[in-house]
């Protein structure tokens, strides 16, 4: 079997490309309404959960990075201690108010919440985006009720920028620009 492509490491985490064998672990997250509570209602289900098939469609979309921006994507987030798949985090391209943006995305299995792991992943992704990919600006799109997500965005150095509204209602844009070296 081919070794999956590693993207970046932090103290406790390895982020690597998703592989087909991640389907069960990813579906275990996406079938849980608590994990999906602050996501837009993409699938057919009113509680925002995804079916196994919908999870596979998303996973397949990201197998080689984002199809239109292969350097971006959602990446398997692995706890180095025990090799467990504990979430998926990454960088996603969007166009907001006519402007191309890159979002830092994070989801950590609720069994591992409140250990600073999302903050650690987000900071690792921030450094990778600025230093390896040469990006100069990052955002997070967050439903106002998602207090934990706001805290993760702030922990990586973002600040509230604006409120936007789409077909699902209001969401907040947090943002940061690459710090000037020196
Ligand atoms: C948001 C999420 C990634 C946070 O993961 P985590 O690993 O628990 O985050 P951290 O441990 O790094 O915690 C970051 C901060 O949020 C706080 N926090 C975590 N969960 C919280 C909660 N449910 N309510 C309030 N604060 C919370 C932590 O105490 C910490 O605060 P501090 O910086 O003041 O110490 C996780 O809750 C999750 O995966 N949620 C579902 C997916 C999701 O909503 N993703 C974001 C979409 S925009």
Coordinates of C-alpha atoms and ligand atoms in Angstrom, one line a residue:
X1 CA 0.0 0.0 0.0
X2 CA 1.3 3.5 -0.8
X3 CA 2.2 5.7 2.2
X4 CA -0.2 8.6 2.5
X5 CA 1.3 12.0 1.8
X6 CA 2.1 13.9 5.0
X7 CA 1.3 17.6 5.0
X8 CA 2.5 18.9 8.3
X9 CA 3.3 17.9 11.9
X10 CA 2.8 19.7 15.2
X11 CA 4.0 18.5 18.7
X12 CA 1.1 16.0 19.0
X13 CA -0.5 15.8 15.6
X14 CA 0.3 14.6 12.1
X15 CA -1.8 16.0 9.3
X16 CA -1.8 13.9 6.1
X17 CA -3.8 13.5 2.9
X18 CA -7.0 11.6 3.3
X19 CA -7.1 8.0 2.0
X20 CA -10.0 5.7 1.1
X21 CA -9.4 3.7 4.3
X22 CA -10.3 6.9 6.4
X23 CA -14.0 6.5 5.4
X24 CA -15.2 4.7 8.5
X25 CA -13.4 7.1 10.9
X26 CA -14.6 10.2 8.9
X27 CA -18.2 8.8 8.8
X28 CA -18.1 8.3 12.6
X29 CA -17.6 12.1 12.9
X30 CA -20.0 13.1 10.2
X31 CA -22.9 10.9 11.3
X32 CA -22.9 12.6 14.8
X33 CA -25.2 15.6 15.1
X34 CA -23.1 17.1 17.8
X35 CA -20.1 17.2 15.5
X36 CA -22.1 18.7 12.7
X37 CA -24.1 21.2 14.8
X38 CA -22.5 24.3 13.4
X39 CA -22.3 23.2 9.7
X40 CA -24.5 24.4 7.0
X41 CA -27.2 21.9 6.1
X42 CA -25.4 20.4 3.0
X43 CA -26.9 16.9 3.1
X44 CA -30.5 15.8 3.0
X45 CA -30.6 15.3 6.8
X46 CA -32.2 18.1 8.9
X47 CA -29.6 17.5 11.7
X48 CA -26.8 18.2 9.2
X49 CA -25.3 14.8 9.5
X50 CA -24.0 13.1 6.4
X51 CA -24.7 9.6 5.2
X52 CA -21.9 7.2 4.5
X53 CA -22.3 7.9 0.7
X54 CA -22.1 11.7 1.3
X55 CA -19.1 11.2 3.5
X56 CA -17.4 9.2 0.7
X57 CA -18.2 11.9 -1.9
X58 CA -16.5 14.5 0.3
X59 CA -13.5 12.2 1.1
X60 CA -13.1 11.3 -2.6
X61 CA -13.2 15.0 -3.5
X62 CA -10.2 15.6 -1.3
X63 CA -8.1 12.5 -2.0
X64 CA -5.5 14.4 -3.9
X65 CA -6.0 17.7 -2.2
X66 CA -8.7 20.1 -3.3
X67 CA -9.3 19.4 -7.1
X68 CA -8.8 23.0 -8.2
X69 CA -6.2 23.9 -5.6
X70 CA -4.2 20.6 -4.8
X71 CA -2.1 22.4 -2.2
X72 CA -5.3 23.0 -0.2
X73 CA -7.8 20.5 1.1
X74 CA -9.0 18.7 4.2
X75 CA -6.4 16.5 5.8
X76 CA -6.7 13.5 8.2
X77 CA -5.6 14.6 11.7
X78 CA -3.8 11.9 13.5
X79 CA -2.7 11.8 17.1
X80 CA 0.9 10.8 17.0
X81 CA 0.8 9.1 20.4
X82 CA -1.5 6.3 19.3
X83 CA -2.0 6.8 15.5
X84 CA -5.7 7.5 16.0
X85 CA -7.7 9.4 13.4
X86 CA -9.1 12.2 15.6
X87 CA -10.4 14.6 13.1
X88 CA -10.0 16.4 9.8
X89 CA -8.5 19.9 9.4
X90 CA -7.2 21.9 6.5
X91 CA -7.4 24.8 4.2
X92 CA -10.4 25.5 1.9
X93 CA -10.8 28.0 -0.9
X94 CA -13.9 30.3 -1.0
X95 CA -15.0 33.4 -2.7
X96 CA -16.6 35.9 -0.3
X97 CA -17.9 39.3 -1.4
X98 CA -16.1 38.8 -4.7
X99 CA -12.7 38.1 -2.9
X100 CA -10.8 34.8 -3.1
X101 CA -10.1 33.6 0.5
X102 CA -8.5 30.6 2.1
X103 CA -10.3 29.2 5.2
X104 CA -8.6 27.3 8.1
X105 CA -11.0 24.5 8.8
X106 CA -11.0 22.3 11.8
X107 CA -12.9 19.4 13.3
X108 CA -11.7 17.3 16.2
X109 CA -13.5 14.1 17.6
X110 CA -15.5 15.1 20.7
X111 CA -13.6 12.4 22.7
X112 CA -10.6 14.6 22.3
X113 CA -12.1 18.1 22.9
X114 CA -10.7 20.7 25.2
X115 CA -7.1 19.4 25.1
X116 CA -5.9 22.2 22.9
X117 CA -5.7 19.9 19.9
X118 CA -7.8 22.1 17.5
X119 CA -5.8 25.2 18.5
X120 CA -2.6 23.2 17.9
X121 CA -3.7 22.0 14.5
X122 CA -4.9 25.5 13.5
X123 CA -1.6 27.1 14.5
X124 CA 0.3 24.4 12.6
X125 CA -1.9 25.0 9.5
X126 CA -1.4 28.8 9.8
X127 CA 2.4 28.4 9.8
X128 CA 2.2 26.0 6.9
X129 CA 0.0 28.3 4.9
X130 CA 2.1 31.4 5.5
X131 CA 5.6 29.7 5.3
X132 CA 5.2 26.8 2.9
X133 CA 2.4 27.9 0.7
X134 CA 3.2 31.6 0.7
X135 CA -0.4 32.7 1.5
X136 CA -0.7 36.2 2.9
X137 CA -4.2 36.1 4.4
X138 CA -6.4 33.4 6.2
X139 CA -9.9 33.4 7.4
X140 CA -12.3 31.3 9.4
X141 CA -16.1 31.3 8.8
X142 CA -17.9 30.7 12.0
X143 CA -21.5 30.6 13.1
X144 CA -21.8 33.1 16.0
X145 CA -23.0 30.4 18.4
X146 CA -19.8 28.3 17.9
X147 CA -17.9 29.6 20.9
X148 CA -15.2 26.9 20.7
X149 CA -14.5 27.7 17.1
X150 CA -14.2 31.4 17.8
X151 CA -11.6 30.6 20.5
X152 CA -9.6 28.4 18.2
X153 CA -9.6 31.2 15.6
X154 CA -8.4 33.7 18.2
X155 CA -5.8 31.3 19.5
X156 CA -4.1 31.3 16.1
X157 CA -4.1 35.1 16.0
X158 CA -7.3 35.9 14.1
X159 CA -9.7 38.7 15.0
X160 CA -13.3 39.4 14.1
X161 CA -13.6 41.1 10.7
X162 CA -17.2 41.2 9.6
X163 CA -20.6 39.5 9.7
X164 CA -21.8 38.0 6.4
X165 CA -25.1 36.5 5.5
X166 CA -25.8 33.7 3.1
X167 CA -28.8 31.5 2.4
X168 CA -28.3 29.8 5.8
X169 CA -28.2 33.0 7.9
X170 CA -25.5 35.1 9.4
X171 CA -21.9 33.9 9.9
X172 CA -18.8 35.6 11.2
X173 CA -15.6 36.1 9.3
X174 CA -12.4 36.0 11.4
X175 CA -9.2 36.8 9.6
X176 CA -5.5 37.5 9.9
X177 CA -2.7 38.5 7.6
X178 CA 0.8 37.1 7.5
X179 CA 2.9 38.8 10.1
X180 CA 5.7 40.9 8.8
X181 CA 9.0 39.1 9.5
X182 CA 11.5 40.8 11.7
Ligands
LIG1 C1 -14.3 23.7 17.5 C2 -13.5 22.5 17.9 C3 -12.6 22.1 16.7 C4 -12.6 22.8 19.1 O1 -11.8 21.7 19.3 P1 -11.0 21.5 20.7 O2 -9.8 20.6 20.3 O3 -11.8 21.2 21.8 O4 -10.4 23.0 20.9 P2 -9.3 23.4 21.9 O5 -9.1 22.4 22.9 O6 -8.1 23.9 21.1 O7 -10.0 24.6 22.6 C5 -9.9 26.0 22.2 C6 -10.6 26.8 23.2 O8 -12.1 26.6 23.1 C7 -12.6 26.2 24.4 N1 -13.6 25.3 24.1 C8 -13.5 24.1 23.6 N2 -14.8 23.5 23.5 C9 -15.6 24.4 24.0 C10 -17.0 24.5 24.1 N3 -17.8 23.4 23.8 N4 -17.6 25.6 24.7 C11 -16.9 26.6 25.0 N5 -15.5 26.7 24.9 C12 -14.9 25.6 24.4 C13 -11.4 25.6 25.1 O9 -11.6 25.7 26.5 C14 -10.3 26.6 24.6 O10 -10.4 27.8 25.3 P3 -9.1 28.5 25.9 O11 -8.3 28.9 24.6 O12 -9.7 29.7 26.5 O13 -8.4 27.6 26.7 C15 -14.4 21.3 18.2 O14 -15.3 21.7 19.2 C16 -15.1 20.7 17.1 O15 -14.6 19.9 16.3 N6 -16.4 21.0 16.9 C17 -17.2 20.5 15.8 C18 -16.7 21.0 14.4 C19 -16.8 22.5 14.3 O16 -17.7 23.1 14.8 N7 -15.7 23.0 13.7 C20 -15.6 24.4 13.5 C21 -16.4 24.9 12.3 S1 -16.3 26.6 12.0

